[in-house]
């Protein structure tokens, strides 16, 4: 028999819930750390797998998706593993084919442009995404309680923008044309997306995800008034629905300095911060009733170690030992990032510890 620790709080931290505890703003022994896009092209092991499989093939084969997830988390020594999948996977069961074109990112073959296109979208096939749940089961089986396991999905606004634009976008003209010009179709679209995502997240939670992160990556394209009027409610519904499943929610966006207080009103447990604003300012905007995640500029990972360490320490100092900080980047790791610098950040966060933050 394993000796049991008389202090249940300490035992809970040892068994890998440091990350989940921080999401809930409970005290932890040190700041948990993980990275957006921690499994990706910057890592040789991932590039080796990609020689034999496309991105979508990896996502759809639970054995491979789990291996990629586990390899990245173990190589970095992080506190949480995010399941290897992609934001766009739910488009397929909704009836939209897409592919990833080298150098161009995702391309949706027949983008949604009219009310009729929206009506044609299906919401009854979310179960087709069960391969993601199977991969989560494998990751959860591997790590047991040693690491937090993160499931994820796109936020309604960000997914709608991919469906309408047909890919990445600079000005979101088609998206905003539908939003302003055919608001009924827009609302129906978000409704349908939320229906599918709820079922998708439920499968992920049932499979063992400890936390769900909702990526509203492109919400920064909206001004505050438009966010309130056209995007907030669908995000709020999704956040609440996932919380009802019994897990905390991280709600993340980029270029969100002007939106943070409104994003917090979704009720998400954790708000992701980008790097354009100091962490303490962002946290004030979010409100201290929420945890925050962030917010190192991912390109700092190309800087000399002294500069990197200065920035890492600034972030930890700004968090000031307050329960509810999860160290991360402000956006995903980019190709070409030196892996050893990512590992160095994990060391820096571990070594900094809470004591130093407190004084
Ligand atoms: O460790 C991880 O975070 C990996 C899992 C993951 C992927 N995509 C795999 C992936 C996650 C969490 C995502 C989410 C995702 N996908 C987002 C939200 C996160 C963010 O960055 O804001 C978005 C916007 C997408 C859509 C997407 N997928 C784009 C725009 C691209 C092309 C970008 C590029 O760099 O080419 C992808 C492709 C993609 N998804 C890669 C990975 C590792 C690139 C590598 C490859 O082609 O193998």
mmCIF file of C-alpha atoms and ligand atoms in Angstrom:
data_model
loop_
_atom_site.group_PDB
_atom_site.id
_atom_site.type_symbol
_atom_site.label_atom_id
_atom_site.label_comp_id
_atom_site.label_asym_id
_atom_site.label_seq_id
_atom_site.Cartn_x
_atom_site.Cartn_y
_atom_site.Cartn_z
ATOM 1 C CA UNK A 1 0.000 0.000 0.000
ATOM 2 C CA UNK A 2 1.112 3.547 -0.722
ATOM 3 C CA UNK A 3 1.711 5.622 2.405
ATOM 4 C CA UNK A 4 -1.012 8.262 2.588
ATOM 5 C CA UNK A 5 -0.267 11.869 3.320
ATOM 6 C CA UNK A 6 -2.110 13.136 6.414
ATOM 7 C CA UNK A 7 -2.773 16.495 4.745
ATOM 8 C CA UNK A 8 -5.359 15.936 2.011
ATOM 9 C CA UNK A 9 -4.555 19.257 0.325
ATOM 10 C CA UNK A 10 -0.903 18.295 -0.095
ATOM 11 C CA UNK A 11 -1.824 14.855 -1.329
ATOM 12 C CA UNK A 12 -4.135 16.385 -3.890
ATOM 13 C CA UNK A 13 -1.274 18.488 -5.227
ATOM 14 C CA UNK A 14 1.059 15.513 -5.436
ATOM 15 C CA UNK A 15 -1.488 13.592 -7.442
ATOM 16 C CA UNK A 16 -1.323 16.052 -10.258
ATOM 17 C CA UNK A 17 -4.197 18.383 -9.580
ATOM 18 C CA UNK A 18 -1.973 21.459 -9.276
ATOM 19 C CA UNK A 19 -3.306 22.718 -12.586
ATOM 20 C CA UNK A 20 -6.975 22.018 -11.835
ATOM 21 C CA UNK A 21 -6.645 23.561 -8.378
ATOM 22 C CA UNK A 22 -5.212 26.730 -9.915
ATOM 23 C CA UNK A 23 -8.153 26.875 -12.356
ATOM 24 C CA UNK A 24 -10.403 26.938 -9.278
ATOM 25 C CA UNK A 25 -8.190 29.546 -7.511
ATOM 26 C CA UNK A 26 -7.235 27.108 -4.777
ATOM 27 C CA UNK A 27 -3.755 27.469 -3.259
ATOM 28 C CA UNK A 28 -0.999 25.425 -4.906
ATOM 29 C CA UNK A 29 2.604 24.598 -4.037
ATOM 30 C CA UNK A 30 3.875 26.378 -7.175
ATOM 31 C CA UNK A 31 2.467 27.999 -10.314
ATOM 32 C CA UNK A 32 1.384 25.348 -12.830
ATOM 33 C CA UNK A 33 2.699 25.709 -16.375
ATOM 34 C CA UNK A 34 1.768 24.408 -19.823
ATOM 35 C CA UNK A 35 1.948 25.865 -23.352
ATOM 36 C CA UNK A 36 -0.534 26.665 -26.092
ATOM 37 C CA UNK A 37 0.419 24.459 -29.091
ATOM 38 C CA UNK A 38 2.860 22.464 -26.997
ATOM 39 C CA UNK A 39 2.661 19.634 -29.526
ATOM 40 C CA UNK A 40 3.544 21.083 -32.913
ATOM 41 C CA UNK A 41 6.040 21.565 -35.681
ATOM 42 C CA UNK A 42 8.710 23.138 -33.468
ATOM 43 C CA UNK A 43 9.203 19.665 -31.969
ATOM 44 C CA UNK A 44 11.235 17.042 -33.849
ATOM 45 C CA UNK A 45 9.114 14.162 -32.512
ATOM 46 C CA UNK A 46 5.993 15.798 -33.983
ATOM 47 C CA UNK A 47 7.672 16.459 -37.325
ATOM 48 C CA UNK A 48 8.649 12.775 -37.446
ATOM 49 C CA UNK A 49 5.028 11.685 -36.954
ATOM 50 C CA UNK A 50 3.920 14.249 -39.580
ATOM 51 C CA UNK A 51 6.231 12.630 -42.167
ATOM 52 C CA UNK A 52 3.852 9.670 -42.190
ATOM 53 C CA UNK A 53 0.459 11.234 -41.418
ATOM 54 C CA UNK A 54 -1.495 14.357 -42.241
ATOM 55 C CA UNK A 55 -2.719 16.554 -39.413
ATOM 56 C CA UNK A 56 -6.269 15.230 -39.726
ATOM 57 C CA UNK A 57 -5.053 11.619 -39.810
ATOM 58 C CA UNK A 58 -3.251 12.185 -36.527
ATOM 59 C CA UNK A 59 -6.394 13.667 -34.991
ATOM 60 C CA UNK A 60 -8.567 10.770 -36.160
ATOM 61 C CA UNK A 61 -6.329 7.962 -34.938
ATOM 62 C CA UNK A 62 -6.633 7.972 -31.144
ATOM 63 C CA UNK A 63 -3.450 5.948 -30.685
ATOM 64 C CA UNK A 64 -1.364 8.501 -32.599
ATOM 65 C CA UNK A 65 -3.149 11.571 -31.226
ATOM 66 C CA UNK A 66 -2.568 10.260 -27.700
ATOM 67 C CA UNK A 67 1.079 9.524 -28.407
ATOM 68 C CA UNK A 68 1.678 13.034 -29.774
ATOM 69 C CA UNK A 69 -0.071 14.558 -26.744
ATOM 70 C CA UNK A 70 1.873 12.458 -24.238
ATOM 71 C CA UNK A 71 5.268 12.887 -25.912
ATOM 72 C CA UNK A 72 5.030 16.686 -25.900
ATOM 73 C CA UNK A 73 3.847 16.910 -22.279
ATOM 74 C CA UNK A 74 6.561 14.540 -21.047
ATOM 75 C CA UNK A 75 9.352 16.139 -23.036
ATOM 76 C CA UNK A 76 8.506 19.553 -21.585
ATOM 77 C CA UNK A 77 7.678 18.451 -18.033
ATOM 78 C CA UNK A 78 4.517 20.572 -17.940
ATOM 79 C CA UNK A 79 1.601 20.284 -15.492
ATOM 80 C CA UNK A 80 -1.111 19.724 -18.100
ATOM 81 C CA UNK A 81 -1.545 17.918 -21.405
ATOM 82 C CA UNK A 82 -3.864 19.366 -24.059
ATOM 83 C CA UNK A 83 -5.366 16.736 -26.291
ATOM 84 C CA UNK A 84 -4.009 16.789 -29.822
ATOM 85 C CA UNK A 85 -6.921 17.775 -32.061
ATOM 86 C CA UNK A 86 -7.898 20.834 -34.098
ATOM 87 C CA UNK A 87 -10.417 23.598 -33.761
ATOM 88 C CA UNK A 88 -11.965 22.781 -37.136
ATOM 89 C CA UNK A 89 -12.828 19.109 -36.575
ATOM 90 C CA UNK A 90 -16.514 19.840 -35.719
ATOM 91 C CA UNK A 91 -17.001 21.398 -39.171
ATOM 92 C CA UNK A 92 -16.970 17.985 -40.823
ATOM 93 C CA UNK A 93 -19.960 16.425 -39.000
ATOM 94 C CA UNK A 94 -21.804 19.702 -39.551
ATOM 95 C CA UNK A 95 -21.426 19.101 -43.292
ATOM 96 C CA UNK A 96 -18.429 21.278 -44.213
ATOM 97 C CA UNK A 97 -15.358 19.715 -45.784
ATOM 98 C CA UNK A 98 -12.026 21.357 -45.150
ATOM 99 C CA UNK A 99 -8.356 20.660 -45.584
ATOM 100 C CA UNK A 100 -5.088 22.070 -44.324
ATOM 101 C CA UNK A 101 -3.070 23.418 -47.248
ATOM 102 C CA UNK A 102 0.662 23.638 -46.696
ATOM 103 C CA UNK A 103 1.630 27.170 -45.787
ATOM 104 C CA UNK A 104 -1.930 28.484 -46.034
ATOM 105 C CA UNK A 105 -3.669 27.022 -43.018
ATOM 106 C CA UNK A 106 -7.198 25.645 -43.152
ATOM 107 C CA UNK A 107 -9.416 25.963 -46.245
ATOM 108 C CA UNK A 108 -13.171 25.261 -46.070
ATOM 109 C CA UNK A 109 -14.315 24.202 -49.537
ATOM 110 C CA UNK A 110 -17.846 25.614 -49.500
ATOM 111 C CA UNK A 111 -18.002 28.407 -46.935
ATOM 112 C CA UNK A 112 -21.305 29.323 -45.287
ATOM 113 C CA UNK A 113 -22.533 32.577 -46.830
ATOM 114 C CA UNK A 114 -26.359 32.556 -46.825
ATOM 115 C CA UNK A 115 -29.248 31.733 -44.502
ATOM 116 C CA UNK A 116 -29.846 28.668 -46.629
ATOM 117 C CA UNK A 117 -26.253 27.525 -46.061
ATOM 118 C CA UNK A 118 -26.807 27.921 -42.318
ATOM 119 C CA UNK A 119 -30.054 25.951 -42.422
ATOM 120 C CA UNK A 120 -28.301 23.111 -44.266
ATOM 121 C CA UNK A 121 -25.755 22.608 -41.454
ATOM 122 C CA UNK A 122 -26.321 19.435 -39.452
ATOM 123 C CA UNK A 123 -26.269 19.235 -35.679
ATOM 124 C CA UNK A 124 -27.057 15.538 -35.224
ATOM 125 C CA UNK A 125 -23.682 14.001 -35.921
ATOM 126 C CA UNK A 126 -21.444 15.249 -33.121
ATOM 127 C CA UNK A 127 -20.967 11.600 -32.156
ATOM 128 C CA UNK A 128 -18.711 11.308 -35.226
ATOM 129 C CA UNK A 129 -16.125 13.208 -33.163
ATOM 130 C CA UNK A 130 -15.827 10.328 -30.691
ATOM 131 C CA UNK A 131 -12.272 9.709 -31.931
ATOM 132 C CA UNK A 132 -11.205 12.734 -29.853
ATOM 133 C CA UNK A 133 -12.816 11.191 -26.761
ATOM 134 C CA UNK A 134 -11.039 7.877 -27.438
ATOM 135 C CA UNK A 135 -7.704 9.744 -27.594
ATOM 136 C CA UNK A 136 -8.472 11.502 -24.295
ATOM 137 C CA UNK A 137 -9.197 8.125 -22.673
ATOM 138 C CA UNK A 138 -5.773 6.913 -23.722
ATOM 139 C CA UNK A 139 -4.035 10.051 -22.432
ATOM 140 C CA UNK A 140 -5.977 9.878 -19.148
ATOM 141 C CA UNK A 141 -5.097 6.181 -18.815
ATOM 142 C CA UNK A 142 -1.435 6.987 -19.334
ATOM 143 C CA UNK A 143 -1.128 9.914 -16.943
ATOM 144 C CA UNK A 144 -3.707 8.751 -14.385
ATOM 145 C CA UNK A 145 -3.710 11.679 -11.960
ATOM 146 C CA UNK A 146 -0.188 12.854 -12.632
ATOM 147 C CA UNK A 147 -1.120 15.663 -15.039
ATOM 148 C CA UNK A 148 -4.188 17.752 -15.742
ATOM 149 C CA UNK A 149 -5.868 16.766 -18.999
ATOM 150 C CA UNK A 150 -7.307 19.522 -21.149
ATOM 151 C CA UNK A 151 -10.000 18.988 -23.746
ATOM 152 C CA UNK A 152 -10.908 21.869 -26.023
ATOM 153 C CA UNK A 153 -13.121 23.352 -28.694
ATOM 154 C CA UNK A 154 -13.418 26.605 -30.607
ATOM 155 C CA UNK A 155 -15.706 29.343 -29.355
ATOM 156 C CA UNK A 156 -18.882 29.942 -31.374
ATOM 157 C CA UNK A 157 -17.660 33.261 -32.851
ATOM 158 C CA UNK A 158 -14.268 31.917 -33.901
ATOM 159 C CA UNK A 159 -15.706 28.737 -35.423
ATOM 160 C CA UNK A 160 -18.412 30.726 -37.232
ATOM 161 C CA UNK A 161 -15.734 32.996 -38.677
ATOM 162 C CA UNK A 162 -13.875 29.985 -40.129
ATOM 163 C CA UNK A 163 -17.106 28.597 -41.578
ATOM 164 C CA UNK A 164 -18.044 31.893 -43.188
ATOM 165 C CA UNK A 165 -14.646 33.146 -44.344
ATOM 166 C CA UNK A 166 -13.569 29.685 -45.485
ATOM 167 C CA UNK A 167 -10.229 30.045 -43.687
ATOM 168 C CA UNK A 168 -8.160 32.609 -41.860
ATOM 169 C CA UNK A 169 -9.056 36.245 -42.473
ATOM 170 C CA UNK A 170 -7.688 39.729 -42.063
ATOM 171 C CA UNK A 171 -10.835 41.827 -41.917
ATOM 172 C CA UNK A 172 -13.653 39.299 -41.325
ATOM 173 C CA UNK A 173 -15.791 41.033 -43.931
ATOM 174 C CA UNK A 174 -18.017 38.062 -44.782
ATOM 175 C CA UNK A 175 -18.473 37.214 -41.113
ATOM 176 C CA UNK A 176 -19.464 40.746 -40.184
ATOM 177 C CA UNK A 177 -21.694 41.066 -43.262
ATOM 178 C CA UNK A 178 -23.765 38.134 -42.033
ATOM 179 C CA UNK A 179 -23.632 39.307 -38.421
ATOM 180 C CA UNK A 180 -24.964 42.789 -39.266
ATOM 181 C CA UNK A 181 -26.956 42.031 -42.420
ATOM 182 C CA UNK A 182 -28.718 38.764 -41.609
ATOM 183 C CA UNK A 183 -28.692 38.628 -37.850
ATOM 184 C CA UNK A 184 -31.281 35.831 -37.768
ATOM 185 C CA UNK A 185 -29.029 33.590 -39.857
ATOM 186 C CA UNK A 186 -26.054 34.579 -37.683
ATOM 187 C CA UNK A 187 -27.887 33.653 -34.495
ATOM 188 C CA UNK A 188 -29.057 30.370 -35.965
ATOM 189 C CA UNK A 189 -25.476 29.600 -36.964
ATOM 190 C CA UNK A 190 -24.145 30.232 -33.448
ATOM 191 C CA UNK A 191 -27.006 28.195 -31.992
ATOM 192 C CA UNK A 192 -26.167 25.238 -34.182
ATOM 193 C CA UNK A 193 -22.483 25.493 -33.327
ATOM 194 C CA UNK A 194 -23.249 25.540 -29.598
ATOM 195 C CA UNK A 195 -25.483 22.472 -29.953
ATOM 196 C CA UNK A 196 -22.668 20.489 -31.559
ATOM 197 C CA UNK A 197 -19.978 21.792 -29.203
ATOM 198 C CA UNK A 198 -21.979 20.909 -26.114
ATOM 199 C CA UNK A 199 -22.147 17.286 -27.165
ATOM 200 C CA UNK A 200 -18.504 17.344 -28.261
ATOM 201 C CA UNK A 201 -17.369 18.725 -24.901
ATOM 202 C CA UNK A 202 -19.553 16.255 -23.023
ATOM 203 C CA UNK A 203 -17.808 13.377 -24.784
ATOM 204 C CA UNK A 204 -14.437 14.853 -23.869
ATOM 205 C CA UNK A 205 -15.379 15.288 -20.204
ATOM 206 C CA UNK A 206 -16.822 11.781 -19.989
ATOM 207 C CA UNK A 207 -13.597 10.462 -21.499
ATOM 208 C CA UNK A 208 -11.499 12.073 -18.754
ATOM 209 C CA UNK A 209 -10.833 15.725 -19.615
ATOM 210 C CA UNK A 210 -10.313 17.603 -16.317
ATOM 211 C CA UNK A 211 -10.761 21.046 -17.849
ATOM 212 C CA UNK A 212 -12.145 22.369 -21.144
ATOM 213 C CA UNK A 213 -10.470 25.276 -22.900
ATOM 214 C CA UNK A 214 -12.629 27.288 -25.290
ATOM 215 C CA UNK A 215 -10.516 29.030 -27.959
ATOM 216 C CA UNK A 216 -11.990 32.330 -29.116
ATOM 217 C CA UNK A 217 -8.789 32.978 -31.017
ATOM 218 C CA UNK A 218 -10.174 35.640 -33.365
ATOM 219 C CA UNK A 219 -12.603 37.406 -31.026
ATOM 220 C CA UNK A 220 -10.167 40.354 -30.972
ATOM 221 C CA UNK A 221 -11.561 41.264 -34.394
ATOM 222 C CA UNK A 222 -14.702 42.489 -32.611
ATOM 223 C CA UNK A 223 -15.181 45.785 -30.828
ATOM 224 C CA UNK A 224 -16.792 45.683 -27.421
ATOM 225 C CA UNK A 225 -20.272 46.635 -28.650
ATOM 226 C CA UNK A 226 -20.218 43.930 -31.324
ATOM 227 C CA UNK A 227 -18.890 41.340 -28.900
ATOM 228 C CA UNK A 228 -21.761 42.131 -26.558
ATOM 229 C CA UNK A 229 -24.390 42.127 -29.238
ATOM 230 C CA UNK A 230 -23.301 39.270 -31.477
ATOM 231 C CA UNK A 231 -20.893 36.882 -29.716
ATOM 232 C CA UNK A 232 -21.134 37.013 -25.941
ATOM 233 C CA UNK A 233 -24.389 35.142 -25.402
ATOM 234 C CA UNK A 234 -23.377 32.053 -27.386
ATOM 235 C CA UNK A 235 -20.049 31.876 -25.543
ATOM 236 C CA UNK A 236 -21.780 32.319 -22.205
ATOM 237 C CA UNK A 237 -24.183 29.480 -22.985
ATOM 238 C CA UNK A 238 -21.360 27.160 -23.931
ATOM 239 C CA UNK A 239 -19.297 28.057 -20.849
ATOM 240 C CA UNK A 240 -22.248 27.417 -18.529
ATOM 241 C CA UNK A 241 -23.162 24.165 -20.258
ATOM 242 C CA UNK A 242 -19.618 22.826 -19.882
ATOM 243 C CA UNK A 243 -19.447 23.883 -16.228
ATOM 244 C CA UNK A 244 -22.671 21.944 -15.654
ATOM 245 C CA UNK A 245 -20.704 18.880 -16.778
ATOM 246 C CA UNK A 246 -18.563 19.352 -13.668
ATOM 247 C CA UNK A 247 -15.303 20.768 -15.024
ATOM 248 C CA UNK A 248 -13.718 24.244 -14.989
ATOM 249 C CA UNK A 249 -13.578 26.233 -18.220
ATOM 250 C CA UNK A 250 -10.696 28.301 -19.602
ATOM 251 C CA UNK A 251 -11.878 30.958 -22.072
ATOM 252 C CA UNK A 252 -9.054 32.209 -24.268
ATOM 253 C CA UNK A 253 -8.763 34.904 -26.911
ATOM 254 C CA UNK A 254 -6.135 37.092 -28.573
ATOM 255 C CA UNK A 255 -6.048 40.903 -28.751
ATOM 256 C CA UNK A 256 -8.690 40.977 -26.084
ATOM 257 C CA UNK A 257 -7.484 43.847 -23.856
ATOM 258 C CA UNK A 258 -10.705 45.760 -24.532
ATOM 259 C CA UNK A 259 -12.949 42.716 -24.087
ATOM 260 C CA UNK A 260 -11.630 41.084 -20.922
ATOM 261 C CA UNK A 261 -14.213 42.319 -18.433
ATOM 262 C CA UNK A 262 -16.996 41.280 -20.779
ATOM 263 C CA UNK A 263 -15.407 37.885 -21.472
ATOM 264 C CA UNK A 264 -15.297 37.319 -17.706
ATOM 265 C CA UNK A 265 -19.071 37.793 -17.586
ATOM 266 C CA UNK A 266 -19.419 34.469 -19.418
ATOM 267 C CA UNK A 267 -18.617 33.021 -15.993
ATOM 268 C CA UNK A 268 -15.547 31.119 -17.238
ATOM 269 C CA UNK A 269 -13.342 29.988 -14.355
ATOM 270 C CA UNK A 270 -10.143 31.074 -16.111
ATOM 271 C CA UNK A 271 -9.589 33.812 -18.684
ATOM 272 C CA UNK A 272 -6.634 33.476 -21.057
ATOM 273 C CA UNK A 273 -4.564 36.657 -21.430
ATOM 274 C CA UNK A 274 -2.426 37.604 -24.406
ATOM 275 C CA UNK A 275 0.920 39.376 -23.961
ATOM 276 C CA UNK A 276 0.018 42.864 -25.085
ATOM 277 C CA UNK A 277 -0.978 43.938 -21.598
ATOM 278 C CA UNK A 278 0.905 43.302 -18.329
ATOM 279 C CA UNK A 279 -0.591 40.326 -16.493
ATOM 280 C CA UNK A 280 -1.654 42.302 -13.418
ATOM 281 C CA UNK A 281 -3.544 44.834 -15.548
ATOM 282 C CA UNK A 282 -5.261 42.055 -17.451
ATOM 283 C CA UNK A 283 -6.159 40.291 -14.216
ATOM 284 C CA UNK A 284 -7.638 43.502 -12.802
ATOM 285 C CA UNK A 285 -9.768 43.880 -15.931
ATOM 286 C CA UNK A 286 -10.931 40.264 -15.629
ATOM 287 C CA UNK A 287 -11.553 40.624 -11.898
ATOM 288 C CA UNK A 288 -9.893 38.619 -9.154
ATOM 289 C CA UNK A 289 -12.920 36.350 -8.844
ATOM 290 C CA UNK A 290 -11.526 34.562 -11.917
ATOM 291 C CA UNK A 291 -8.245 32.749 -12.470
ATOM 292 C CA UNK A 292 -6.040 33.842 -15.380
ATOM 293 C CA UNK A 293 -3.737 32.019 -17.760
ATOM 294 C CA UNK A 294 -0.778 33.541 -19.575
ATOM 295 C CA UNK A 295 0.846 35.572 -20.833
ATOM 296 C CA UNK A 296 4.363 35.356 -22.277
ATOM 297 C CA UNK A 297 4.812 36.560 -25.862
ATOM 298 C CA UNK A 298 5.542 33.290 -27.732
ATOM 299 C CA UNK A 299 8.301 35.022 -29.711
ATOM 300 C CA UNK A 300 10.197 35.710 -26.462
ATOM 301 C CA UNK A 301 11.121 32.022 -26.753
ATOM 302 C CA UNK A 302 13.613 33.108 -29.440
ATOM 303 C CA UNK A 303 15.333 35.574 -27.069
ATOM 304 C CA UNK A 304 18.580 34.990 -25.112
ATOM 305 C CA UNK A 305 17.910 33.150 -21.844
ATOM 306 C CA UNK A 306 18.531 36.250 -19.683
ATOM 307 C CA UNK A 307 15.844 38.200 -21.534
ATOM 308 C CA UNK A 308 13.503 35.224 -21.443
ATOM 309 C CA UNK A 309 14.042 34.827 -17.706
ATOM 310 C CA UNK A 310 13.408 38.515 -17.115
ATOM 311 C CA UNK A 311 10.062 38.277 -18.894
ATOM 312 C CA UNK A 312 9.077 35.045 -17.121
ATOM 313 C CA UNK A 313 9.884 36.603 -13.746
ATOM 314 C CA UNK A 314 7.956 39.766 -14.603
ATOM 315 C CA UNK A 315 4.864 37.686 -15.241
ATOM 316 C CA UNK A 316 5.271 35.693 -12.038
ATOM 317 C CA UNK A 317 5.871 38.886 -10.068
ATOM 318 C CA UNK A 318 2.764 40.465 -11.580
ATOM 319 C CA UNK A 319 0.745 37.420 -10.457
ATOM 320 C CA UNK A 320 2.118 38.129 -6.977
ATOM 321 C CA UNK A 321 1.465 34.648 -5.594
ATOM 322 C CA UNK A 322 -2.283 35.174 -5.855
ATOM 323 C CA UNK A 323 -4.045 31.803 -6.183
ATOM 324 C CA UNK A 324 -5.376 31.270 -9.695
ATOM 325 C CA UNK A 325 -2.460 31.940 -12.037
ATOM 326 C CA UNK A 326 -1.571 29.365 -14.669
ATOM 327 C CA UNK A 327 1.648 30.178 -16.507
ATOM 328 C CA UNK A 328 1.353 29.946 -20.292
ATOM 329 C CA UNK A 329 2.069 31.886 -23.456
ATOM 330 C CA UNK A 330 -0.231 34.569 -24.782
ATOM 331 C CA UNK A 331 -0.677 32.493 -27.980
ATOM 332 C CA UNK A 332 0.671 29.274 -29.486
ATOM 333 C CA UNK A 333 4.304 28.205 -29.897
ATOM 334 C CA UNK A 334 5.391 28.910 -33.489
ATOM 335 C CA UNK A 335 7.453 26.651 -35.781
ATOM 336 C CA UNK A 336 11.202 27.124 -35.334
ATOM 337 C CA UNK A 337 10.981 27.797 -31.583
ATOM 338 C CA UNK A 338 13.977 26.204 -29.785
ATOM 339 C CA UNK A 339 12.581 23.344 -27.671
ATOM 340 C CA UNK A 340 15.292 23.871 -25.062
ATOM 341 C CA UNK A 341 13.987 27.392 -24.441
ATOM 342 C CA UNK A 342 10.505 26.044 -23.824
ATOM 343 C CA UNK A 343 12.000 23.548 -21.364
ATOM 344 C CA UNK A 344 13.973 26.392 -19.773
ATOM 345 C CA UNK A 345 10.736 28.301 -19.128
ATOM 346 C CA UNK A 346 9.306 25.265 -17.315
ATOM 347 C CA UNK A 347 12.425 25.228 -15.119
ATOM 348 C CA UNK A 348 12.203 28.965 -14.475
ATOM 349 C CA UNK A 349 8.567 28.719 -13.383
ATOM 350 C CA UNK A 350 9.271 25.707 -11.157
ATOM 351 C CA UNK A 351 12.267 27.334 -9.526
ATOM 352 C CA UNK A 352 10.640 30.690 -8.987
ATOM 353 C CA UNK A 353 8.112 29.108 -6.648
ATOM 354 C CA UNK A 354 5.438 30.850 -4.712
ATOM 355 C CA UNK A 355 7.652 31.943 -1.824
ATOM 356 C CA UNK A 356 9.632 34.300 -3.998
ATOM 357 C CA UNK A 357 6.445 35.715 -5.450
ATOM 358 C CA UNK A 358 5.288 36.469 -1.944
ATOM 359 C CA UNK A 359 8.279 38.469 -1.087
HETATM 360 O O1 LIG B 1 -0.491 21.108 -28.422
HETATM 361 C C1 LIG B 1 -1.410 21.670 -29.043
HETATM 362 O O2 LIG B 1 -1.915 22.757 -28.676
HETATM 363 C C2 LIG B 1 -1.871 20.996 -30.277
HETATM 364 C C3 LIG B 1 -3.300 20.822 -30.479
HETATM 365 C C4 LIG B 1 -3.939 21.920 -31.321
HETATM 366 C C5 LIG B 1 -3.859 22.037 -32.730
HETATM 367 N N1 LIG B 1 -4.710 23.030 -33.111
HETATM 368 C C6 LIG B 1 -3.058 21.222 -33.665
HETATM 369 C C7 LIG B 1 -2.547 21.879 -34.884
HETATM 370 C C8 LIG B 1 -4.793 22.905 -30.861
HETATM 371 C C9 LIG B 1 -5.156 23.245 -29.412
HETATM 372 C C10 LIG B 1 -5.274 23.593 -31.999
HETATM 373 C C11 LIG B 1 -6.275 24.671 -31.917
HETATM 374 C C12 LIG B 1 -6.456 25.534 -33.073
HETATM 375 N N2 LIG B 1 -6.521 25.209 -34.392
HETATM 376 C C13 LIG B 1 -6.710 26.908 -32.972
HETATM 377 C C14 LIG B 1 -6.860 27.649 -31.697
HETATM 378 C C15 LIG B 1 -5.561 27.947 -31.107
HETATM 379 C C16 LIG B 1 -4.940 29.197 -31.597
HETATM 380 O O3 LIG B 1 -3.816 29.096 -32.092
HETATM 381 O O4 LIG B 1 -5.550 30.251 -31.446
HETATM 382 C C17 LIG B 1 -6.857 27.408 -34.273
HETATM 383 C C18 LIG B 1 -7.105 28.851 -34.642
HETATM 384 C C19 LIG B 1 -6.743 26.318 -35.154
HETATM 385 C C20 LIG B 1 -6.900 26.341 -36.618
HETATM 386 C C21 LIG B 1 -5.625 25.996 -37.271
HETATM 387 N N3 LIG B 1 -5.065 24.745 -37.241
HETATM 388 C C22 LIG B 1 -4.787 26.835 -38.046
HETATM 389 C C23 LIG B 1 -5.030 28.310 -38.279
HETATM 390 C C24 LIG B 1 -3.713 26.049 -38.481
HETATM 391 C C25 LIG B 1 -2.610 26.434 -39.424
HETATM 392 C C26 LIG B 1 -1.573 27.201 -38.738
HETATM 393 C C27 LIG B 1 -0.205 26.747 -39.154
HETATM 394 O O5 LIG B 1 0.672 27.009 -38.340
HETATM 395 O O6 LIG B 1 -0.029 26.172 -40.227
HETATM 396 C C28 LIG B 1 -3.884 24.753 -37.939
HETATM 397 C C29 LIG B 1 -2.972 23.605 -38.110
HETATM 398 C C30 LIG B 1 -2.510 22.941 -36.872
HETATM 399 N N4 LIG B 1 -3.305 22.481 -35.869
HETATM 400 C C31 LIG B 1 -1.173 22.636 -36.542
HETATM 401 C C32 LIG B 1 -1.193 21.964 -35.312
HETATM 402 C C33 LIG B 1 -0.033 21.398 -34.542
HETATM 403 C C34 LIG B 1 0.014 22.990 -37.442
HETATM 404 C C35 LIG B 1 0.907 21.871 -37.731
HETATM 405 C C36 LIG B 1 0.614 20.914 -38.838
HETATM 406 O O7 LIG B 1 0.195 21.278 -39.948
HETATM 407 O O8 LIG B 1 0.921 19.753 -38.575
#
